[in-house]
CSV table of C-alpha atoms (C1' of nucleotides) in Angstrom, one decimal:
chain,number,residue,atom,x,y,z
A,158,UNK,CA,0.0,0.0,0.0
A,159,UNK,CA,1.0,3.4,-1.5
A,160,UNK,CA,0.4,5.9,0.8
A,161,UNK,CA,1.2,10.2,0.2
A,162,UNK,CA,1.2,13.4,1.5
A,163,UNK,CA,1.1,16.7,-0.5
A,164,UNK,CA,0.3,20.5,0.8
A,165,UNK,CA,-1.1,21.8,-2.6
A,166,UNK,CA,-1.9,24.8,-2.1
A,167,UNK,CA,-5.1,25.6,-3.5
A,168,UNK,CA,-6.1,22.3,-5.2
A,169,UNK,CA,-8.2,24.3,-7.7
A,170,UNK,CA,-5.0,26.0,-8.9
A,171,UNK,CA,-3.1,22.6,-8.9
A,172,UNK,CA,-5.5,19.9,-9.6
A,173,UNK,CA,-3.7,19.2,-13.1
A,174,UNK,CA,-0.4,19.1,-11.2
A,175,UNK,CA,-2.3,16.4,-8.7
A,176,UNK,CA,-3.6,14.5,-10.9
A,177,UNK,CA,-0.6,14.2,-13.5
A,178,UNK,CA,1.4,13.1,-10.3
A,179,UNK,CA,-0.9,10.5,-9.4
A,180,UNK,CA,-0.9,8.8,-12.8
A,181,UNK,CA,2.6,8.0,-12.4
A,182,UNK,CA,3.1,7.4,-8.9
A,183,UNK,CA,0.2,5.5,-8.6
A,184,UNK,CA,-0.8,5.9,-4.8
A,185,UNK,CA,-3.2,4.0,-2.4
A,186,UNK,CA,-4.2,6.8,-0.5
A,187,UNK,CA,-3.2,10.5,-0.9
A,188,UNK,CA,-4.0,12.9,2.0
A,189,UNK,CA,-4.2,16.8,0.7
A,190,UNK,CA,-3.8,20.1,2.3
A,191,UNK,CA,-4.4,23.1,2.1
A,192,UNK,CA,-7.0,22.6,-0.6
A,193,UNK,CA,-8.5,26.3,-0.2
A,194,UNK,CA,-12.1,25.6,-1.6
A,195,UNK,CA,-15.3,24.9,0.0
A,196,UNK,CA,-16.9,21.1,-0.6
A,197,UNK,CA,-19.0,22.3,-3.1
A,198,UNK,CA,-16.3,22.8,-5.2
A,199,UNK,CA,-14.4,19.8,-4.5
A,200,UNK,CA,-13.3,17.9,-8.0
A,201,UNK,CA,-14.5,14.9,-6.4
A,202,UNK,CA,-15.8,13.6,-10.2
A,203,UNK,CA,-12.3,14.4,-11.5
A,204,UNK,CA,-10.7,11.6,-9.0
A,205,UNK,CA,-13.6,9.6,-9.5
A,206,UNK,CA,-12.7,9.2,-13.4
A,207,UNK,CA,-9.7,7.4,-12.2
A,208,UNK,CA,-10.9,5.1,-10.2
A,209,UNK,CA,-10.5,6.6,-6.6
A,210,UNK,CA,-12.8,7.8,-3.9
A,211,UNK,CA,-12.6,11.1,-2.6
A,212,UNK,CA,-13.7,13.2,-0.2
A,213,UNK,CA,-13.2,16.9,1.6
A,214,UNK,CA,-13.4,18.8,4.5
A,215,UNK,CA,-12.9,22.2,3.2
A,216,UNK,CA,-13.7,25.8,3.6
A,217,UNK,CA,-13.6,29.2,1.7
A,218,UNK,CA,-10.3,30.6,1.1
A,219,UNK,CA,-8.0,29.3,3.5
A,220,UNK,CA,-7.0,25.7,5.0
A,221,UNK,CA,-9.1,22.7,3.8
A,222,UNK,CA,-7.7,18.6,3.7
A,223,UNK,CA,-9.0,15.7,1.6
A,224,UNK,CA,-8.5,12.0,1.0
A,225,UNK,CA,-8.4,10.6,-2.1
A,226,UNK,CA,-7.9,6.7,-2.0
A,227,UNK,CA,-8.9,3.4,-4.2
A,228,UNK,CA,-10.8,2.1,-1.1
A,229,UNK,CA,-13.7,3.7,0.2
A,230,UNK,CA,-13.0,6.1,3.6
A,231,UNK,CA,-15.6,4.8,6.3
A,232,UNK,CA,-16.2,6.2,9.7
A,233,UNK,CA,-14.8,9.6,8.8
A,234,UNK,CA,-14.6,12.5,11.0
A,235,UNK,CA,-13.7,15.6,10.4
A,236,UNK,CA,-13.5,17.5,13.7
A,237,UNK,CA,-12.2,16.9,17.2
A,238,UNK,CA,-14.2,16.2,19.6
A,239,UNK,CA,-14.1,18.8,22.7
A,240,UNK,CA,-12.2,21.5,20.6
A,241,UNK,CA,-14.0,24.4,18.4
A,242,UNK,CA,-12.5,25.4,15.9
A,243,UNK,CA,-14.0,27.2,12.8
A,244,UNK,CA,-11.0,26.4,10.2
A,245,UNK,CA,-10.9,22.9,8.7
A,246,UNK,CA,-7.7,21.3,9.2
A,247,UNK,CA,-8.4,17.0,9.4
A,248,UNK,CA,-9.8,14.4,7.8
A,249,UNK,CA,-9.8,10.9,10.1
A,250,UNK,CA,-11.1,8.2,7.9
A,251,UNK,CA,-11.1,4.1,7.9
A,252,UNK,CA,-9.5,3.3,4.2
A,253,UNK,CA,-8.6,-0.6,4.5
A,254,UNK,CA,-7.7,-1.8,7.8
A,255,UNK,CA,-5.9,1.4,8.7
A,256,UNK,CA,-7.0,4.5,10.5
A,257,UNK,CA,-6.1,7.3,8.2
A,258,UNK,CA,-5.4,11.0,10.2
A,259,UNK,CA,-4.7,13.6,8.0
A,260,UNK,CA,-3.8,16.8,9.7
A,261,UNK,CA,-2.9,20.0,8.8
A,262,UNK,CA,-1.5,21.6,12.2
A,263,UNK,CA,-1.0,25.5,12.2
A,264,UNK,CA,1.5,27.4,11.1
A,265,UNK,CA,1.5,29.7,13.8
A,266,UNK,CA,3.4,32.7,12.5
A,267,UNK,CA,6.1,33.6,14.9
A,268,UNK,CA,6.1,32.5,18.6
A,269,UNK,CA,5.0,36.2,19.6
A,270,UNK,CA,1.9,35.8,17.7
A,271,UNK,CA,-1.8,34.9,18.8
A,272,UNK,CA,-1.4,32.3,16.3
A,273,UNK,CA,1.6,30.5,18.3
A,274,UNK,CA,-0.9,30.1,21.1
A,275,UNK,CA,-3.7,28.8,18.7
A,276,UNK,CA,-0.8,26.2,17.6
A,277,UNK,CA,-0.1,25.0,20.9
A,278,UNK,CA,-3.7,24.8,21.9
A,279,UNK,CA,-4.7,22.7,18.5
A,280,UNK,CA,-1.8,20.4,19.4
A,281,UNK,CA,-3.0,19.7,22.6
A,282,UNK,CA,-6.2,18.7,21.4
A,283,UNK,CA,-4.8,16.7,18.7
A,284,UNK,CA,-2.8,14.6,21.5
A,285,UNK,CA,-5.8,13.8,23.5
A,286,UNK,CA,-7.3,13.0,20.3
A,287,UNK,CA,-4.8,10.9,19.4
A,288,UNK,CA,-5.4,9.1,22.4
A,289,UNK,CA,-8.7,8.1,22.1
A,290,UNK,CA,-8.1,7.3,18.1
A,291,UNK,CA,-5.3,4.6,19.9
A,292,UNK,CA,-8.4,3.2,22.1
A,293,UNK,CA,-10.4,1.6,19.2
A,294,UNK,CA,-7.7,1.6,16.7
A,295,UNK,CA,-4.9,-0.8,16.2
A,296,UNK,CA,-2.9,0.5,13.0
A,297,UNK,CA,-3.1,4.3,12.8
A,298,UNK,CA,-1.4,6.5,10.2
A,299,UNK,CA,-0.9,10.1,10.9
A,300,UNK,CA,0.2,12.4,8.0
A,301,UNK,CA,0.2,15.9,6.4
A,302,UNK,CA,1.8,19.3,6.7
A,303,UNK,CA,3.0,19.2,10.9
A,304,UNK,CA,4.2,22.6,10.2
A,305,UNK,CA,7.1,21.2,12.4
A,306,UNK,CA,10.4,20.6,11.6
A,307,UNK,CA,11.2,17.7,14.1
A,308,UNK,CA,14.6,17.7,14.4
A,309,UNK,CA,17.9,20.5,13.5
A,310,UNK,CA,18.5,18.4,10.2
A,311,UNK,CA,15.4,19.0,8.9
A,312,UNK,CA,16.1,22.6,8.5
A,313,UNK,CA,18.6,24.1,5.6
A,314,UNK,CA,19.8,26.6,8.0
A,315,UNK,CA,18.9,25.5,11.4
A,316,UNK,CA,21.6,27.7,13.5
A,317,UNK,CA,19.8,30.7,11.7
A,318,UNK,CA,16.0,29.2,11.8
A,319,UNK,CA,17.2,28.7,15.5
A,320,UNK,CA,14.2,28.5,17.9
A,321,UNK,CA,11.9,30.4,15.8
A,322,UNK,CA,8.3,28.7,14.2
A,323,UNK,CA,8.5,25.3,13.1
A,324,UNK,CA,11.7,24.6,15.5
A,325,UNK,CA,10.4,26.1,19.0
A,326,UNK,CA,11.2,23.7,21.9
A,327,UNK,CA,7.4,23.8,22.6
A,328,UNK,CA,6.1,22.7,19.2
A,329,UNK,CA,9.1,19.9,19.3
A,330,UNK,CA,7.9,18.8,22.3
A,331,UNK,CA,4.3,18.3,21.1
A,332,UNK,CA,5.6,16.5,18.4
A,333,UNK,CA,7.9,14.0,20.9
A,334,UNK,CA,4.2,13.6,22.9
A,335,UNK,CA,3.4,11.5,19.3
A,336,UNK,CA,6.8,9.5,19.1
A,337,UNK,CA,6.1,8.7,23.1
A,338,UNK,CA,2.9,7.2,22.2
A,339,UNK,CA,4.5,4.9,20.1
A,340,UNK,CA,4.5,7.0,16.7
A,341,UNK,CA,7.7,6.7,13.9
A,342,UNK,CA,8.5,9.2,11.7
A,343,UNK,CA,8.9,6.2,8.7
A,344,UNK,CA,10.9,8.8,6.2
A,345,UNK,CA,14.1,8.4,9.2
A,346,UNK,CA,13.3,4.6,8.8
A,347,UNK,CA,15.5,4.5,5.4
A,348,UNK,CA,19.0,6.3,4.5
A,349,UNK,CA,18.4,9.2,2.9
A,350,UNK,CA,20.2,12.4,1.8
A,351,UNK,CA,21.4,15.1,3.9
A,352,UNK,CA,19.0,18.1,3.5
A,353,UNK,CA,15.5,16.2,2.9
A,354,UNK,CA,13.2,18.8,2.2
A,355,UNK,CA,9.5,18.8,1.8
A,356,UNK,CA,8.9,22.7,1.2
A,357,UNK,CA,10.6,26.0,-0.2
A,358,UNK,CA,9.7,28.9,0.2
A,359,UNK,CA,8.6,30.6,-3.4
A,360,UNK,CA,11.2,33.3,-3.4
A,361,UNK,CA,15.1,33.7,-3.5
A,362,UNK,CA,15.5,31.0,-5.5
A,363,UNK,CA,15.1,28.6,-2.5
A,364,UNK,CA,14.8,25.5,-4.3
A,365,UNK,CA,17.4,26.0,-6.9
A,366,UNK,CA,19.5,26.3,-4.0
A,367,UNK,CA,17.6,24.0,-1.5
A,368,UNK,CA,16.9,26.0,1.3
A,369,UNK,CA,14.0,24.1,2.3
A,370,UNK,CA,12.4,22.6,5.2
A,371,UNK,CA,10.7,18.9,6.1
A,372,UNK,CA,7.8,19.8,7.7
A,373,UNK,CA,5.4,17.1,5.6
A,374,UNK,CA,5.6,13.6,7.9
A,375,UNK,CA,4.0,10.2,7.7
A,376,UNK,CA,3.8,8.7,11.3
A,377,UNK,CA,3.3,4.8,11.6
A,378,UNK,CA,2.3,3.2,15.1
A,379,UNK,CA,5.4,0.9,16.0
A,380,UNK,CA,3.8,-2.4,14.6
A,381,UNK,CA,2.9,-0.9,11.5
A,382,UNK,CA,6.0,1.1,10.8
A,383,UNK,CA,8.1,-2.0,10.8
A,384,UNK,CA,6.0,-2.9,7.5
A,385,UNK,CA,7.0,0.3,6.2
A,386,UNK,CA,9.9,-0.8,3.1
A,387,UNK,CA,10.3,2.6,1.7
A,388,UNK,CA,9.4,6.3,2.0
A,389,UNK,CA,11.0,9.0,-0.4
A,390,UNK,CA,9.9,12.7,-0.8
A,391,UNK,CA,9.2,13.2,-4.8
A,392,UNK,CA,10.9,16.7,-5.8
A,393,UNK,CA,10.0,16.4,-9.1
A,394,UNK,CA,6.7,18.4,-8.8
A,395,UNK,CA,8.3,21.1,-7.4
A,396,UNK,CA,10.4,21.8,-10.6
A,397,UNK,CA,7.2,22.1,-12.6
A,398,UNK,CA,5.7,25.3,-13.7
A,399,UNK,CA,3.7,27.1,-11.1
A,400,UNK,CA,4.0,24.3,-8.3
A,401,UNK,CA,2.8,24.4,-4.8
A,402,UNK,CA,5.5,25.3,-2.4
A,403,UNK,CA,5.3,21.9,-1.0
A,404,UNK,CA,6.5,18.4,-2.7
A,405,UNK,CA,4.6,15.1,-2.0
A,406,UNK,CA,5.9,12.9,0.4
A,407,UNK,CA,5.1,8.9,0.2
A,408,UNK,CA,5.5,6.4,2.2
A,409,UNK,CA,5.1,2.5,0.8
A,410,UNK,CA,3.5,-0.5,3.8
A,411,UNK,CA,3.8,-4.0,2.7
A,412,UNK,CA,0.2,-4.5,3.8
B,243,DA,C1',11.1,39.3,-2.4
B,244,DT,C1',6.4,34.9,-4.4
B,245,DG,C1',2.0,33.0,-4.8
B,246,DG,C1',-3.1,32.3,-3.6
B,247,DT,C1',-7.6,34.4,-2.3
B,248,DC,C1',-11.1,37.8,-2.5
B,249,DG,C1',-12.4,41.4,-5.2
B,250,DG,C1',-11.6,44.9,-8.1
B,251,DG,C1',-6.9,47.7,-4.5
B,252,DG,C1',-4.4,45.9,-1.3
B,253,DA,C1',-4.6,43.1,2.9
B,254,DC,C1',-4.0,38.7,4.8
B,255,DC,C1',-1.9,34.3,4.9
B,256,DG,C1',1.8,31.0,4.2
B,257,DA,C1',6.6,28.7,6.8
DNA sequence: ATGGTCGGGGACCGA
């Protein structure tokens, strides 16, 4: 099982882009983000001509995730429970015997901002939520745009990122609450190049000179990450014309 | 400095 991860930004911008990338790569299940359109204008019958299900949890202008997968999502949810929040930002299906979470957690700005605090506080609900998902699930995959570079190599620059957004000691340690219950970041599973990036920012010629940031994560519980035999981020669509600032990420289960 | 959205100019957002 195929399974991907890809921040489009604004999927009705880059829904050629998505779809060229999926006739050759083929996934199982791709999780979006940042889709930027409401459900009613979701290209569901687009994915549908190619023989996937898909469905959205979106909103006007900002935010939005789907799922687009050959097996049909069951049991889907698309908020958590005990936390209001007005921007839509996951998508927890059933697609085959795995519990699918795809998130996308806030940027939050800068850690001065209002929108650091709204970070913190969505990750704390995500963790309980997490939680409860690990009650009545067995094999859980949790996957998107963390907006959280884990660790210093994940940065280009990381003595200069320092402990700004993405790298503060507060959003790492919400994202070690997810390896302590048991959740592996598969991509660090495999031997892969120095500077793995999953996004660049659009100007001063980041990626020509690969001044990125992997901030775009597939999590496995321990069982299931040990079926996990590859997981590669695909630059490729980054080097098309007028890409999203983020590059799928994929991650391949032998299940 | 780049790109998307909404809207019809320029502010907000992204990471």
């Amino acid at each position: 099982m195929k399974i991907a991860t890809w921040n489009v930004n604004s999927l009705t911008v880059r829904l050629e882009h998505v779809l060229e990338w999926m006739e050759s790569a083929e996934p199982d299940i791709l999780a979006l983000q940042e889709i930027k359109q409401t459900n009613d204008m979701f290209p569901a019958d687009a994915f549908k001509e190619i023989g996937y299900h898909a469905i959205s949890n979106g909103q006007k202008t900002y935010n939005g995730v789907a799922l687009i997968s050959k097996q049909k999502p069951k049991n889907t949810l698309t908020e958590f429970s005990d936390y209001d929040d007005f921007q839509r930002r996951i998508l927890i299906s059933d697609i085959g015997n795995v519990r699918i979470m795809n998130l996308y957690i806030p940027n939050g700005q800068s850690v001065e901002s209002d929108k650091y605090i709204y970070k913190l506080s969505w990750l704390k609900a995500l963790i309980k939520h997490i939680k409860s998902e690990q009650e009545k699930y067995k094999d859980i995959i949790i996957l998107g745009d963390f907006n959280i570079a884990p660790e210093d190599r994940d940065v280009y620059d990381p003595e200069k990122w320092g402990e700004e957004v993405l790298c503060s000691p507060k959003e790492r340690q919400a994202f070690s609450k997810m390896t302590d219950l048991g959740f592996v970041d598969v991509f660090r599973l495999f031997d892969q190049n120095e500077k793995s990036f999953s996004w660049w920012d659009y100007r001063a010629a980041s990626f020509r000179r690969n001044a990125g940031v992997r901030i775009d994560l597939i999590l496995a519980n321990e069982s299931l990450s040990k079926k996990c035999v590859k997981s590669v981020i695909d630059r490729e669509p980054r080097a098309w014309e007028r890409p999203s600032d983020h590059t799928p990420v994929i991650a391949q289960f032998d299940i």
